[in-house]
PDB file of C-alpha atoms in Angstrom:
ATOM      1  CA  MET R   1     -25.184  12.149 -49.426  1.00 65.00           C
ATOM      2  CA  LYS R   2     -27.209   8.824 -48.997  1.00 73.00           C
ATOM      3  CA  PRO R   3     -25.303   5.402 -50.001  1.00 86.00           C
ATOM      4  CA  ILE R   4     -27.617   5.146 -52.967  1.00 93.00           C
ATOM      5  CA  THR R   5     -29.274   8.842 -54.916  1.00 96.00           C
ATOM      6  CA  PRO R   6     -30.637   8.187 -58.493  1.00 97.00           C
ATOM      7  CA  PHE R   7     -28.822  10.129 -60.912  1.00 97.00           C
ATOM      8  CA  LEU R   8     -30.889  11.162 -63.484  1.00 98.00           C
ATOM      9  CA  TRP R   9     -29.262  12.068 -66.979  1.00 97.00           C
ATOM     10  CA  PHE R  10     -31.483  15.091 -68.854  1.00 97.00           C
ATOM     11  CA  ASP R  11     -30.416  16.492 -72.531  1.00 95.00           C
ATOM     12  CA  ARG R  12     -30.936  20.323 -70.711  1.00 94.00           C
ATOM     13  CA  GLN R  13     -33.763  20.312 -68.867  1.00 97.00           C
ATOM     14  CA  ALA R  14     -32.321  18.950 -65.339  1.00 98.00           C
ATOM     15  CA  GLU R  15     -33.393  22.302 -63.387  1.00 98.00           C
ATOM     16  CA  GLU R  16     -36.913  22.148 -65.284  1.00 98.00           C
ATOM     17  CA  ALA R  17     -37.431  18.702 -63.898  1.00 98.00           C
ATOM     18  CA  ALA R  18     -36.129  19.448 -60.718  1.00 98.00           C
ATOM     19  CA  GLU R  19     -38.412  22.271 -60.041  1.00 98.00           C
ATOM     20  CA  PHE R  20     -41.480  20.056 -61.581  1.00 98.00           C
ATOM     21  CA  TYR R  21     -40.799  17.108 -59.033  1.00 98.00           C
ATOM     22  CA  VAL R  22     -40.168  19.354 -55.788  1.00 98.00           C
ATOM     23  CA  ALA R  23     -43.733  21.165 -56.607  1.00 98.00           C
ATOM     24  CA  VAL R  24     -45.423  17.983 -57.245  1.00 98.00           C
ATOM     25  CA  PHE R  25     -44.179  15.878 -54.130  1.00 97.00           C
ATOM     26  CA  ARG R  26     -44.500  17.141 -50.528  1.00 94.00           C
ATOM     27  CA  ASN R  27     -41.527  17.755 -48.479  1.00 96.00           C
ATOM     28  CA  SER R  28     -39.405  18.206 -51.363  1.00 98.00           C
ATOM     29  CA  LYS R  29     -36.675  20.805 -51.899  1.00 98.00           C
ATOM     30  CA  ILE R  30     -33.763  21.661 -54.425  1.00 98.00           C
ATOM     31  CA  THR R  31     -30.514  21.481 -52.658  1.00 98.00           C
ATOM     32  CA  LYS R  32     -27.893  22.608 -54.772  1.00 98.00           C
ATOM     33  CA  ILE R  33     -27.055  23.697 -58.114  1.00 98.00           C
ATOM     34  CA  ALA R  34     -23.529  23.366 -59.879  1.00 97.00           C
ATOM     35  CA  ARG R  35     -22.733  25.157 -63.206  1.00 96.00           C
ATOM     36  CA  TYR R  36     -20.586  24.346 -66.081  1.00 93.00           C
ATOM     37  CA  PRO R  37     -16.874  25.868 -65.621  1.00 92.00           C
ATOM     38  CA  LYS R  38     -15.197  27.646 -68.472  1.00 89.00           C
ATOM     39  CA  ALA R  39     -13.313  24.451 -68.962  1.00 84.00           C
ATOM     40  CA  THR R  40     -15.980  22.793 -70.251  1.00 82.00           C
ATOM     41  CA  GLU R  41     -17.328  24.756 -73.283  1.00 76.00           C
ATOM     42  CA  GLN R  42     -14.740  23.406 -75.577  1.00 70.00           C
ATOM     43  CA  VAL R  43     -14.660  19.751 -74.630  1.00 69.00           C
ATOM     44  CA  ALA R  44     -17.972  19.107 -73.948  1.00 72.00           C
ATOM     45  CA  GLY R  45     -19.940  22.004 -75.733  1.00 76.00           C
ATOM     46  CA  LYS R  46     -21.460  23.275 -72.523  1.00 84.00           C
ATOM     47  CA  PRO R  47     -21.404  26.736 -71.910  1.00 88.00           C
ATOM     48  CA  ALA R  48     -19.894  27.981 -68.860  1.00 90.00           C
ATOM     49  CA  GLY R  49     -22.392  29.003 -66.328  1.00 91.00           C
ATOM     50  CA  SER R  50     -25.062  26.522 -67.419  1.00 93.00           C
ATOM     51  CA  VAL R  51     -26.761  24.577 -65.246  1.00 96.00           C
ATOM     52  CA  MET R  52     -24.653  21.030 -65.082  1.00 96.00           C
ATOM     53  CA  THR R  53     -26.269  19.554 -62.142  1.00 98.00           C
ATOM     54  CA  VAL R  54     -29.394  20.057 -59.807  1.00 98.00           C
ATOM     55  CA  ALA R  55     -29.392  18.052 -56.640  1.00 98.00           C
ATOM     56  CA  PHE R  56     -32.854  17.805 -55.021  1.00 98.00           C
ATOM     57  CA  GLU R  57     -35.184  15.852 -52.565  1.00 97.00           C
ATOM     58  CA  LEU R  58     -38.720  14.378 -52.929  1.00 97.00           C
ATOM     59  CA  ASP R  59     -39.768  13.516 -49.562  1.00 95.00           C
ATOM     60  CA  GLY R  60     -36.652  12.768 -47.960  1.00 93.00           C
ATOM     61  CA  GLN R  61     -35.129  11.215 -51.416  1.00 96.00           C
ATOM     62  CA  GLU R  62     -32.473  12.726 -52.526  1.00 97.00           C
ATOM     63  CA  PHE R  63     -31.631  12.669 -56.406  1.00 98.00           C
ATOM     64  CA  VAL R  64     -29.501  14.283 -58.709  1.00 98.00           C
ATOM     65  CA  ALA R  65     -30.448  15.584 -62.387  1.00 98.00           C
ATOM     66  CA  LEU R  66     -27.494  16.180 -65.029  1.00 97.00           C
ATOM     67  CA  ASN R  67     -27.781  18.128 -68.148  1.00 95.00           C
ATOM     68  CA  GLY R  68     -25.551  15.742 -70.006  1.00 93.00           C
ATOM     69  CA  GLY R  69     -27.341  16.324 -73.446  1.00 91.00           C
ATOM     70  CA  PRO R  70     -29.100  13.964 -75.660  1.00 92.00           C
ATOM     71  CA  HIS R  71     -26.828  10.784 -76.020  1.00 92.00           C
ATOM     72  CA  PHE R  72     -29.087   8.902 -73.279  1.00 95.00           C
ATOM     73  CA  THR R  73     -32.735   8.827 -72.898  1.00 95.00           C
ATOM     74  CA  PHE R  74     -35.211   7.431 -70.039  1.00 96.00           C
ATOM     75  CA  SER R  75     -36.388   3.974 -70.482  1.00 95.00           C
ATOM     76  CA  PRO R  76     -39.418   1.660 -68.292  1.00 94.00           C
ATOM     77  CA  ALA R  77     -37.006  -0.711 -67.833  1.00 95.00           C
ATOM     78  CA  ILE R  78     -36.139   1.864 -64.710  1.00 96.00           C
ATOM     79  CA  SER R  79     -39.146   3.549 -62.628  1.00 97.00           C
ATOM     80  CA  PHE R  80     -39.596   5.172 -59.212  1.00 98.00           C
ATOM     81  CA  VAL R  81     -42.674   3.500 -57.211  1.00 97.00           C
ATOM     82  CA  VAL R  82     -44.118   5.970 -55.268  1.00 97.00           C
ATOM     83  CA  TYR R  83     -46.816   4.063 -52.637  1.00 96.00           C
ATOM     84  CA  ARG R  84     -49.702   6.031 -51.475  1.00 97.00           C
ATOM     85  CA  ASP R  85     -52.759   5.278 -48.858  1.00 96.00           C
ATOM     86  CA  THR R  86     -55.692   6.555 -50.372  1.00 96.00           C
ATOM     87  CA  GLN R  87     -57.388   6.532 -53.658  1.00 97.00           C
ATOM     88  CA  ALA R  88     -57.410  10.806 -53.124  1.00 98.00           C
ATOM     89  CA  GLU R  89     -53.642  10.603 -52.920  1.00 97.00           C
ATOM     90  CA  ILE R  90     -53.081   8.212 -56.018  1.00 98.00           C
ATOM     91  CA  ASP R  91     -55.461  10.285 -58.203  1.00 98.00           C
ATOM     92  CA  ASP R  92     -53.534  13.886 -57.467  1.00 98.00           C
ATOM     93  CA  LEU R  93     -49.835  12.325 -57.756  1.00 98.00           C
ATOM     94  CA  TRP R  94     -51.003  10.626 -61.078  1.00 98.00           C
ATOM     95  CA  GLU R  95     -52.910  13.837 -62.635  1.00 98.00           C
ATOM     96  CA  LYS R  96     -49.826  15.861 -61.760  1.00 98.00           C
ATOM     97  CA  LEU R  97     -46.871  13.163 -63.023  1.00 98.00           C
ATOM     98  CA  SER R  98     -48.688  11.853 -66.026  1.00 98.00           C
ATOM     99  CA  ALA R  99     -49.739  15.675 -67.297  1.00 98.00           C
ATOM    100  CA  GLY R 100     -47.711  15.907 -70.588  1.00 98.00           C
ATOM    101  CA  GLY R 101     -46.920  12.157 -70.395  1.00 98.00           C
ATOM    102  CA  ALA R 102     -48.424   9.185 -71.211  1.00 97.00           C
ATOM    103  CA  GLU R 103     -50.483   6.803 -68.879  1.00 97.00           C
ATOM    104  CA  GLU R 104     -49.212   3.287 -69.047  1.00 96.00           C
ATOM    105  CA  GLN R 105     -50.733  -0.144 -67.681  1.00 94.00           C
ATOM    106  CA  CYS R 106     -50.808  -1.300 -63.880  1.00 95.00           C
ATOM    107  CA  GLY R 107     -49.785   1.905 -62.465  1.00 96.00           C
ATOM    108  CA  TRP R 108     -47.438   2.860 -64.409  1.00 97.00           C
ATOM    109  CA  LEU R 109     -46.952   6.308 -66.535  1.00 98.00           C
ATOM    110  CA  ARG R 110     -44.242   8.138 -67.870  1.00 98.00           C
ATOM    111  CA  ASP R 111     -43.900  12.083 -66.960  1.00 98.00           C
ATOM    112  CA  LYS R 112     -43.315  15.148 -69.679  1.00 98.00           C
ATOM    113  CA  TYR R 113     -39.954  14.113 -69.488  1.00 98.00           C
ATOM    114  CA  GLY R 114     -39.594  10.341 -70.069  1.00 98.00           C
ATOM    115  CA  VAL R 115     -39.193   9.268 -66.470  1.00 98.00           C
ATOM    116  CA  SER R 116     -41.259   5.891 -65.674  1.00 98.00           C
ATOM    117  CA  TRP R 117     -42.942   6.148 -62.259  1.00 98.00           C
ATOM    118  CA  GLN R 118     -45.608   3.418 -60.496  1.00 97.00           C
ATOM    119  CA  VAL R 119     -48.027   5.176 -58.197  1.00 98.00           C
ATOM    120  CA  VAL R 120     -49.402   2.211 -56.100  1.00 97.00           C
ATOM    121  CA  PRO R 121     -51.857   2.259 -53.489  1.00 96.00           C
ATOM    122  CA  THR R 122     -49.913   0.543 -50.299  1.00 95.00           C
ATOM    123  CA  ALA R 123     -52.801  -2.192 -49.953  1.00 90.00           C
ATOM    124  CA  LEU R 124     -51.659  -3.401 -53.348  1.00 91.00           C
ATOM    125  CA  ASP R 125     -49.134  -6.165 -51.638  1.00 88.00           C
ATOM    126  CA  ALA R 126     -51.665  -7.478 -49.712  1.00 85.00           C
ATOM    127  CA  LEU R 127     -54.164  -8.124 -52.485  1.00 85.00           C
ATOM    128  CA  LEU R 128     -51.766  -9.768 -54.814  1.00 88.00           C
ATOM    129  CA  GLU R 129     -49.793 -11.844 -51.886  1.00 87.00           C
ATOM    130  CA  THR R 130     -53.088 -13.380 -49.985  1.00 84.00           C
ATOM    131  CA  SER R 131     -52.975 -17.008 -49.732  1.00 89.00           C
ATOM    132  CA  ASP R 132     -56.373 -16.995 -51.149  1.00 88.00           C
ATOM    133  CA  THR R 133     -55.963 -18.031 -54.623  1.00 90.00           C
ATOM    134  CA  ASP R 134     -59.253 -16.921 -56.081  1.00 91.00           C
ATOM    135  CA  LYS R 135     -58.929 -13.796 -54.560  1.00 89.00           C
ATOM    136  CA  ARG R 136     -55.354 -13.052 -55.711  1.00 90.00           C
ATOM    137  CA  GLU R 137     -56.543 -14.023 -59.380  1.00 92.00           C
ATOM    138  CA  ARG R 138     -59.544 -11.831 -59.610  1.00 92.00           C
ATOM    139  CA  ALA R 139     -57.287  -8.708 -57.674  1.00 92.00           C
ATOM    140  CA  MET R 140     -54.270  -9.087 -60.786  1.00 93.00           C
ATOM    141  CA  ALA R 141     -57.007  -9.581 -63.330  1.00 94.00           C
ATOM    142  CA  ALA R 142     -58.894  -6.245 -62.188  1.00 94.00           C
ATOM    143  CA  LEU R 143     -55.276  -4.892 -62.024  1.00 95.00           C
ATOM    144  CA  LEU R 144     -54.285  -6.199 -65.826  1.00 95.00           C
ATOM    145  CA  ARG R 145     -57.364  -3.864 -66.649  1.00 95.00           C
ATOM    146  CA  MET R 146     -56.291  -0.776 -65.192  1.00 96.00           C
ATOM    147  CA  LYS R 147     -53.876   2.363 -65.912  1.00 97.00           C
ATOM    148  CA  LYS R 148     -54.226   4.240 -62.576  1.00 98.00           C
ATOM    149  CA  ILE R 149     -54.956   1.755 -60.208  1.00 97.00           C
ATOM    150  CA  ASP R 150     -58.596   2.155 -58.307  1.00 96.00           C
ATOM    151  CA  ILE R 151     -58.194   0.783 -54.830  1.00 95.00           C
ATOM    152  CA  ALA R 152     -62.149   0.386 -54.489  1.00 94.00           C
ATOM    153  CA  GLN R 153     -62.222  -1.774 -57.587  1.00 93.00           C
ATOM    154  CA  LEU R 154     -59.333  -4.042 -56.611  1.00 92.00           C
ATOM    155  CA  GLU R 155     -61.066  -4.663 -53.374  1.00 89.00           C
ATOM    156  CA  GLN R 156     -64.181  -5.155 -54.777  1.00 91.00           C
ATOM    157  CA  ALA R 157     -62.692  -8.041 -57.327  1.00 86.00           C
TER     158      ALA R 157
END
């Protein structure tokens, strides 16, 4: 395991979500599935043999998904930023991750499991950090009008 591994709490969709993410991201795989032991049936109400955790990698980043029950849900206060070089890559990832979820402002979306993602062009930082105040203001104004980020519109602004 790497020093920091995001741990995602699901009600009971951990395996389904991990399979979805692995299908969306290149170079990804499920690495381990742990199942609840019999001892958890009475204490936690989790049937023996049902999926407890799913360890998976998305393009080299390790994650763990837990079937922990309905006690906690996701919030946009935590999100995963994914940088892409081209508009085609942004469009593809946006379409896949937002399917069944919700599109939000400035490249943010919530997937069908409630996890928040930011799909961002690698060029965005340069546009927003330029020393040219007018360019920076125009780029930010354009960004604030977008849901899915459009690189050409940002560059044109």
